[in-house]
mmCIF file of N, CA and C in Angstrom:
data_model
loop_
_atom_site.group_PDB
_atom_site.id
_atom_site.type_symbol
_atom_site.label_atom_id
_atom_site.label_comp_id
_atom_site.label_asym_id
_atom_site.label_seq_id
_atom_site.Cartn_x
_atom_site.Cartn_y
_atom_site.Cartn_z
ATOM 1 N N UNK Q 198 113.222 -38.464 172.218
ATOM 2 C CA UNK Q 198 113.826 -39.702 171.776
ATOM 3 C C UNK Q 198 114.745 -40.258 172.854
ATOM 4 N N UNK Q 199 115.763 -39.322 174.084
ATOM 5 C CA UNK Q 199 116.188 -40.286 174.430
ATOM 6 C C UNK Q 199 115.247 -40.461 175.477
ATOM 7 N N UNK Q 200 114.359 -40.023 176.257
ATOM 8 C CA UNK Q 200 113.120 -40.516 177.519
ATOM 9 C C UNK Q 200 113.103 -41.879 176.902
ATOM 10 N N UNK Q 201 112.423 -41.976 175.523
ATOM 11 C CA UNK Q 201 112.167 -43.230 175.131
ATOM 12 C C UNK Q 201 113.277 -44.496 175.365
ATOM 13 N N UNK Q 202 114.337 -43.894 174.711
ATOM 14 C CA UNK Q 202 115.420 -44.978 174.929
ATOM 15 C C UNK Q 202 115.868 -45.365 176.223
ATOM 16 N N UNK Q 203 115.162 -44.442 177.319
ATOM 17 C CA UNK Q 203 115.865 -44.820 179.058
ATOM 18 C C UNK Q 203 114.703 -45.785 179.329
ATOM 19 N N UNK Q 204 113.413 -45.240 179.091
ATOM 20 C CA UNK Q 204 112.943 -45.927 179.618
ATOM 21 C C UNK Q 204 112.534 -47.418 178.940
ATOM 22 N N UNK Q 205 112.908 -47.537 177.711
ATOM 23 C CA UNK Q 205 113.244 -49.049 177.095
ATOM 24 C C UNK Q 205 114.129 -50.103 178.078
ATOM 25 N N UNK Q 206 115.175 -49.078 177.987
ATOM 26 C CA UNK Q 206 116.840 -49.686 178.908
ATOM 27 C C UNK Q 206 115.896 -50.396 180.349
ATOM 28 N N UNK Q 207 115.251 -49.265 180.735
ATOM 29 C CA UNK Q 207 114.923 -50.074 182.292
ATOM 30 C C UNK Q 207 113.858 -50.768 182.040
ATOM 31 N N UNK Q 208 113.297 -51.035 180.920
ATOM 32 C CA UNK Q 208 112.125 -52.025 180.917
ATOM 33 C C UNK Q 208 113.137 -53.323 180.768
ATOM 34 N N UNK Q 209 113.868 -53.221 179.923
ATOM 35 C CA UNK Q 209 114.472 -54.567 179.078
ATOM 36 C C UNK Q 209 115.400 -54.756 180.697
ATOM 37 N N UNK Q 210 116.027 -54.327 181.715
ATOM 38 C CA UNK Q 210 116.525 -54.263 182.734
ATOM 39 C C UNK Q 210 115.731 -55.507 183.620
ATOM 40 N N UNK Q 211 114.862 -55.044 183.670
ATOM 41 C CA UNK Q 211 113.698 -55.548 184.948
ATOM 42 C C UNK Q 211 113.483 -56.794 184.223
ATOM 43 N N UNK Q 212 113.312 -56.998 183.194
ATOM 44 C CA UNK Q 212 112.789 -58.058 182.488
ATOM 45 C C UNK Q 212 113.903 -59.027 182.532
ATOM 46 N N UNK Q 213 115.492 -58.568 182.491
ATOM 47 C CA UNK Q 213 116.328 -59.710 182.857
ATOM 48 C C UNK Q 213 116.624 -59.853 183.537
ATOM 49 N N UNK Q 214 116.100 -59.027 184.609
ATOM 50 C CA UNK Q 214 116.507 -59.417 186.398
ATOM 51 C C UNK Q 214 115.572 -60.537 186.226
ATOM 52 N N UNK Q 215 114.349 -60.365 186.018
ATOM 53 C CA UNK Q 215 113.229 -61.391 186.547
ATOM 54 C C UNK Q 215 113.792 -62.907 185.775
ATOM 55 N N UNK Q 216 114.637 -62.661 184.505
ATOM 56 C CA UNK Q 216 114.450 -63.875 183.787
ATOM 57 C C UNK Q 216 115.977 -64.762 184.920
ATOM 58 N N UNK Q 217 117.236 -63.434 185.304
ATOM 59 C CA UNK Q 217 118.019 -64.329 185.707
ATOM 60 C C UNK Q 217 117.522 -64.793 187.333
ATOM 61 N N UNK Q 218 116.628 -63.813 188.348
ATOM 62 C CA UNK Q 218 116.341 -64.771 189.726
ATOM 63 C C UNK Q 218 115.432 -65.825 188.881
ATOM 64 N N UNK Q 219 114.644 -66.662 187.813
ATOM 65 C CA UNK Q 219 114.033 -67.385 187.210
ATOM 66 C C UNK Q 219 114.985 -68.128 187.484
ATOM 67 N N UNK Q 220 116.064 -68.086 186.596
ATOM 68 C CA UNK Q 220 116.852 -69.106 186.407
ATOM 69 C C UNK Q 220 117.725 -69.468 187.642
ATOM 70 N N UNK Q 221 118.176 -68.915 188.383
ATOM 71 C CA UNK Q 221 118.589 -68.853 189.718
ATOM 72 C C UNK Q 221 118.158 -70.128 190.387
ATOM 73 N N UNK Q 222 116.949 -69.293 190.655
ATOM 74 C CA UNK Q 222 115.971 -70.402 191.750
ATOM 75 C C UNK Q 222 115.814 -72.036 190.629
ATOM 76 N N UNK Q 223 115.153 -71.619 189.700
ATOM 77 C CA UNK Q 223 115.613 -73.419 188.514
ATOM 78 C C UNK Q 223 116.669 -73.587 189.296
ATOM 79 N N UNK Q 224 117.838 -73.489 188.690
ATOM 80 C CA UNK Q 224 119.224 -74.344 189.244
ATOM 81 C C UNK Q 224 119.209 -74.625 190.626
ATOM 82 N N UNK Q 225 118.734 -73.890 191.487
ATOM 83 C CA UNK Q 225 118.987 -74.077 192.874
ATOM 84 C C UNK Q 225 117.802 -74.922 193.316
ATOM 85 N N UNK Q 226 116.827 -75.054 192.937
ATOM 86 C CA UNK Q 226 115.800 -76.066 193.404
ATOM 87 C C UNK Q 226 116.488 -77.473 192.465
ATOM 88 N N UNK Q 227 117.058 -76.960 191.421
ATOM 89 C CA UNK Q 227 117.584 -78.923 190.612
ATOM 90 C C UNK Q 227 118.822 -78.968 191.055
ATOM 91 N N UNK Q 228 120.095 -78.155 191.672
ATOM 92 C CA UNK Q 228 120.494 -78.700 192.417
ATOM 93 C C UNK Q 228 120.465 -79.278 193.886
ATOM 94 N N UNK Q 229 119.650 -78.625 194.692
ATOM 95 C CA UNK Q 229 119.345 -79.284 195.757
ATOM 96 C C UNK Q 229 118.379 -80.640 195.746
ATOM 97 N N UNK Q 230 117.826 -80.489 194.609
ATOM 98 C CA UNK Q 230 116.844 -82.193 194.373
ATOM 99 C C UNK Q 230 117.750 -83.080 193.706
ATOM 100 N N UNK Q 231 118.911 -82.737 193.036
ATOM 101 C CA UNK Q 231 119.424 -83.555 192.755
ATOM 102 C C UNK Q 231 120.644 -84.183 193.452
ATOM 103 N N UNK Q 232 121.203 -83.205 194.715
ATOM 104 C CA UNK Q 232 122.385 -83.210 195.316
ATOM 105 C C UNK Q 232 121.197 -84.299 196.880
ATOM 106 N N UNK Q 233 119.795 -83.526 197.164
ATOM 107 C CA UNK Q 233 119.020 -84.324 198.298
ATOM 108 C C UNK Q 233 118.810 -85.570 198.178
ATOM 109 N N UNK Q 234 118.643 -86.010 196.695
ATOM 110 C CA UNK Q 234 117.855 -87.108 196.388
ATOM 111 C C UNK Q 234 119.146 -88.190 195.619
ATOM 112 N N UNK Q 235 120.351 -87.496 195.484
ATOM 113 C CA UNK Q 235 121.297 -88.685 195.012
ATOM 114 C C UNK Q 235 121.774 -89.788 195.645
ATOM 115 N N UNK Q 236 121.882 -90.389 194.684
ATOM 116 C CA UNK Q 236 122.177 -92.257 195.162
ATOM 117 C C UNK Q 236 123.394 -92.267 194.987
ATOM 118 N N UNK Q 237 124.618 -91.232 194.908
ATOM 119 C CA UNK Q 237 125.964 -91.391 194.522
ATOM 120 C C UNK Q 237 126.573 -90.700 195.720
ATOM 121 N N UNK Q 238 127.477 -91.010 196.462
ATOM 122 C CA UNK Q 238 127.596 -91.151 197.663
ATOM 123 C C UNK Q 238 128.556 -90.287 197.849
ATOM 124 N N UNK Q 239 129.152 -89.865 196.797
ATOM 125 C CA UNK Q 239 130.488 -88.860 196.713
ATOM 126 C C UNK Q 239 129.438 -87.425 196.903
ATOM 127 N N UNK Q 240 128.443 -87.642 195.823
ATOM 128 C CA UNK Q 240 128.089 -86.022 195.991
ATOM 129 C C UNK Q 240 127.188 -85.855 197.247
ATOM 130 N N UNK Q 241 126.037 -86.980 197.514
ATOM 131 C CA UNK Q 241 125.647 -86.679 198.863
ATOM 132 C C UNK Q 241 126.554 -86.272 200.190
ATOM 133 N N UNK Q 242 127.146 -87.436 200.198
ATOM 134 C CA UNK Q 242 128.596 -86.623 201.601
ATOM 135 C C UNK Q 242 129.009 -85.677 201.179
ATOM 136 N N UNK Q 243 129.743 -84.923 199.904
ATOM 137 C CA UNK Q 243 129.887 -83.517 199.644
ATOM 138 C C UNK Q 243 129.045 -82.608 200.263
ATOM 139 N N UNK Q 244 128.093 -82.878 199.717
ATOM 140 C CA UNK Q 244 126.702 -81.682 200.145
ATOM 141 C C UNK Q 244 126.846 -81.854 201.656
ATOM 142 N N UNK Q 245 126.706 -82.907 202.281
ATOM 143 C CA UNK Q 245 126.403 -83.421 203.529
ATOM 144 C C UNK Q 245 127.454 -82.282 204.405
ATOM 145 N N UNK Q 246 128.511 -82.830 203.837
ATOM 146 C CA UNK Q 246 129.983 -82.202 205.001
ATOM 147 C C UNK Q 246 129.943 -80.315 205.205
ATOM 148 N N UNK Q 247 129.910 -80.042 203.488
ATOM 149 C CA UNK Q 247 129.216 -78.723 203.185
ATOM 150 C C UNK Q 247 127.998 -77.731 204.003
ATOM 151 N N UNK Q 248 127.430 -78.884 204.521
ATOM 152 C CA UNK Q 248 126.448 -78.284 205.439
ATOM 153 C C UNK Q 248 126.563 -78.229 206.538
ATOM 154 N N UNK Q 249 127.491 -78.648 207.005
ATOM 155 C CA UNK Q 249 128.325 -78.989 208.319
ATOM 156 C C UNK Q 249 129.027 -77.679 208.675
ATOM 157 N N UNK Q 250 129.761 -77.904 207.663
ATOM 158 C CA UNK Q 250 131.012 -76.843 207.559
ATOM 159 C C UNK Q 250 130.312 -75.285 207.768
ATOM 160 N N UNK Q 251 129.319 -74.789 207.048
ATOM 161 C CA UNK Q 251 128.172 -73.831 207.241
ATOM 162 C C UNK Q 251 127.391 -73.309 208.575
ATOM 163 N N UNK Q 252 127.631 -74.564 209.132
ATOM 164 C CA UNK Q 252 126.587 -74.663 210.451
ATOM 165 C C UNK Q 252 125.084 -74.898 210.525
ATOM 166 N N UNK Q 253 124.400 -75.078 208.835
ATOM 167 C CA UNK Q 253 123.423 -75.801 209.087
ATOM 168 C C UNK Q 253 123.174 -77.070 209.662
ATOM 169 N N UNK Q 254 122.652 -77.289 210.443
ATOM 170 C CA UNK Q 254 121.888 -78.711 211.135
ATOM 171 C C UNK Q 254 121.296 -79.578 210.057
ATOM 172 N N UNK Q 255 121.417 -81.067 209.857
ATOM 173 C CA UNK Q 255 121.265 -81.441 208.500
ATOM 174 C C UNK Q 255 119.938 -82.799 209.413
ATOM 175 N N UNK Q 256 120.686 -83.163 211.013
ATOM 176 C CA UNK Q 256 119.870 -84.183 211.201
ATOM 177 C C UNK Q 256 118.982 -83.966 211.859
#
């Protein structure tokens, strides 16, 4: 009985790793489409300066 219960634990484990990098990558692909593609000028220069500040190359 407990084999069973460990190896439940690491099934149900793996299964919410996968669900939270899921959700991860969601947010991070809708924030970068929404921070790449905005028409509001506060959050684009945010992002913009942000990437600066990092040392990514933006142009």
């Amino acid at each position: 009985m407990n084999t069973a219960s460990v190896s439940l634990g690491a099934s149900v484990s793996s299964q919410s790793r996968f669900v939270q990098l899921a959700l991860a990558a969601v947010l991070g692909v809708f924030v970068m489409g929404f921070v790449g593609f905005s028409h509001i000028d506060a959050v684009h220069n945010a992002a913009h300066d942000y990437r600066h500040s990092m040392g990514f190359p933006c142009h």
